Every structure is written in structure tokens, then in C-alpha cells.
mmCIF file of C-alpha atoms in Angstrom:
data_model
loop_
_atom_site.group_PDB
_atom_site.id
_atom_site.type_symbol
_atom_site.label_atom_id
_atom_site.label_comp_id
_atom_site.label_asym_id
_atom_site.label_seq_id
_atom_site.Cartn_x
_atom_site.Cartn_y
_atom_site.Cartn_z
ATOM 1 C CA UNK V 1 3.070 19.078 0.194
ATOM 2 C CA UNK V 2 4.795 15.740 1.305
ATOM 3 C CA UNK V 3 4.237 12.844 -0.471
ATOM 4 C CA UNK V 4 4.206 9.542 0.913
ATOM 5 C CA UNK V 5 2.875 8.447 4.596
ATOM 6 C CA UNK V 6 5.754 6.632 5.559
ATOM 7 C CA UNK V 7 8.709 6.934 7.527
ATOM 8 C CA UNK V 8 10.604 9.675 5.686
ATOM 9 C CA UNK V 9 6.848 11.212 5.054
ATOM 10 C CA UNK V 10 6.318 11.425 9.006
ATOM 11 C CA UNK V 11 9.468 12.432 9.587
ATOM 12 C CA UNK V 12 9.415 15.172 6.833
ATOM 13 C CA UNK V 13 5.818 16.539 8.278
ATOM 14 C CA UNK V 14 7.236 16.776 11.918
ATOM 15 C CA UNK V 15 10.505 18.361 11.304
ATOM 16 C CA UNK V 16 9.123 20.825 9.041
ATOM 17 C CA UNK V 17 6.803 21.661 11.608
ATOM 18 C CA UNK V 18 9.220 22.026 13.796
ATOM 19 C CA UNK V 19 11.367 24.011 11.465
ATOM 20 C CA UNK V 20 9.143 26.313 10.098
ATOM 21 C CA UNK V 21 6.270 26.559 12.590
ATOM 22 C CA UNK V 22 3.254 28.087 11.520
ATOM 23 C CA UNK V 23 5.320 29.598 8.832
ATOM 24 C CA UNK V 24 3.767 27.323 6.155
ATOM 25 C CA UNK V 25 0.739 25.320 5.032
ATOM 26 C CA UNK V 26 1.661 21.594 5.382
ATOM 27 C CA UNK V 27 0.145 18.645 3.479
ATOM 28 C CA UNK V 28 0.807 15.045 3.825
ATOM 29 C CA UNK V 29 -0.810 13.285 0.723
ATOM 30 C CA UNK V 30 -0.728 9.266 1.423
ATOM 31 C CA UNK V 31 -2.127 6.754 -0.275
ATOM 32 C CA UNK V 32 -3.445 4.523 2.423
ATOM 33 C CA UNK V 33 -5.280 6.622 6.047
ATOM 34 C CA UNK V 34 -3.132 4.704 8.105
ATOM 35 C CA UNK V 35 0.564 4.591 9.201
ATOM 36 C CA UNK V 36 1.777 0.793 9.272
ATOM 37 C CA UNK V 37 5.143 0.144 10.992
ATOM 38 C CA UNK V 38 6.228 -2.459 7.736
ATOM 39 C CA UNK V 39 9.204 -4.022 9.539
ATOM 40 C CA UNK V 40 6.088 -5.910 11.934
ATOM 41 C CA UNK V 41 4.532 -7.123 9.649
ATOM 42 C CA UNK V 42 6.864 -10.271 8.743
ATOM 43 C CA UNK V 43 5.748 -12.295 11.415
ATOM 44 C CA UNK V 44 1.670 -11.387 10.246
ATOM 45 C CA UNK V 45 1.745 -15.423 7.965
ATOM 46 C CA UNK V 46 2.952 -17.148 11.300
ATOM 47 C CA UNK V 47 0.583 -15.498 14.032
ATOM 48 C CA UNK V 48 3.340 -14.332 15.661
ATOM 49 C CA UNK V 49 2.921 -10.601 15.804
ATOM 50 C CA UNK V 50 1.172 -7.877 13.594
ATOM 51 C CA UNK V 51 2.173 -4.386 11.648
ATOM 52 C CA UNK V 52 1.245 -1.387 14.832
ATOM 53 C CA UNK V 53 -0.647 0.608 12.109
ATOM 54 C CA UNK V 54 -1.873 4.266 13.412
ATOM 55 C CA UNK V 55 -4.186 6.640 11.466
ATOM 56 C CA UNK V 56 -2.505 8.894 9.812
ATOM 57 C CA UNK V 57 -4.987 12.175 10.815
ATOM 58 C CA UNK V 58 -3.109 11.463 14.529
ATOM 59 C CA UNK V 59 0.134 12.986 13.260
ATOM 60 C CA UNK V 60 -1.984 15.099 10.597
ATOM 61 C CA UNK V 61 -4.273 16.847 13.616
ATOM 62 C CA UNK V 62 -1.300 16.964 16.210
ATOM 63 C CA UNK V 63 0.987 19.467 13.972
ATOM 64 C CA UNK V 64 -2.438 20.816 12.374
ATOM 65 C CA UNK V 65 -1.669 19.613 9.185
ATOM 66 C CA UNK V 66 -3.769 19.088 5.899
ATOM 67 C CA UNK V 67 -4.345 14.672 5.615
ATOM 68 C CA UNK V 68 -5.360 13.925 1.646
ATOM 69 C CA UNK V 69 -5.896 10.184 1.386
ATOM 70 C CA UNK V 70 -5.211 9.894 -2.474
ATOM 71 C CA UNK V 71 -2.396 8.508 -4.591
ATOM 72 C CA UNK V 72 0.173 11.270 -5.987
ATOM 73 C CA UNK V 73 0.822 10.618 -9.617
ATOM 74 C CA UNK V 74 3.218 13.751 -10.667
ATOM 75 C CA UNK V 75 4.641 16.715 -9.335
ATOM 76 C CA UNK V 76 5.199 20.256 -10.790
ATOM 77 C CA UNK V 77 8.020 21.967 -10.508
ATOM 78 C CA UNK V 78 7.890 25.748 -10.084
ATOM 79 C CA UNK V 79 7.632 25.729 -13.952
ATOM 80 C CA UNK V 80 4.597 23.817 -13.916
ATOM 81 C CA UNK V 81 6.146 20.886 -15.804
ATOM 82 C CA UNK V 82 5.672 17.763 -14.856
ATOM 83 C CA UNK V 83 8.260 15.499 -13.154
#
């Protein structure tokens, strides 16, 4: 599972992918459905420009990985505790 659908969360999902194949089960848990490329979205106030935002089931689909559109609140450890 990867948490976050960000940079480092794309990133993450398509090296892993490339890494480990079909080798394991990926999920990328975001909580928005869309990518937004942030550093855009400065010049949004003054009609200059906007965020490039791309849905997130595009990567998800290409490297036939699981999408959840939720929040992640915690994360076990191979314990099961909480961190």
C-alpha cells in the first residue's frame, strides 16, 4: 500500500512496479481522485495559469494498480500496532 497521491506517491507506485513487476499487489490510497501538479497552482489568484491536475486511476490502470480514494489515518506495522 502507498499512501499519499503525490509526487513521492507516483513515484513510489511506478518504481515499484518497475521493481517488482507483477511480483506484488500494489495500492495507492489518496485522498483526493486526482493528481494536481501544486507548484502551478500559484499563479491560479492572478489568472495567469492553473494546477495540470490528472486522475489518479490513469497511473492506477496503466501499472494495473488498486486506486482507493479515502484518507489514511494509521498504519500497522507487522505487529499490528498502530503507528
Amino acid at each position: 500500500m502507498i499512501a499519499g497521491g503525490g509526487v513521492a506517491g507516483l513515484e513510489a507506485l511506478l518504481g515499484l512496479r518497475a521493481m517488482a513487476g507483477d511480483r506484488v499487489r500494489l495500492t495507492l490510497v489518496a485522498p483526493d481522485a486526482d493528481f494536481s501538479y501544486r507548484p502551478l497552482a500559484v499563479a491560479e489568484p492572478f489568472a495567469l495559469g492553473h494546477a495540470y491536475r490528472v486522475p489518479l486511476s490513469e497511473f492506477t490502470e496503466d501499472v494495473g494498480a488498486e486506486l482507493v480514494a479515502d484518507a489514511a489515518v494509521a498504519v500497522d506495522d507487522q505487529a499490528g500496532r498502530l503507528q
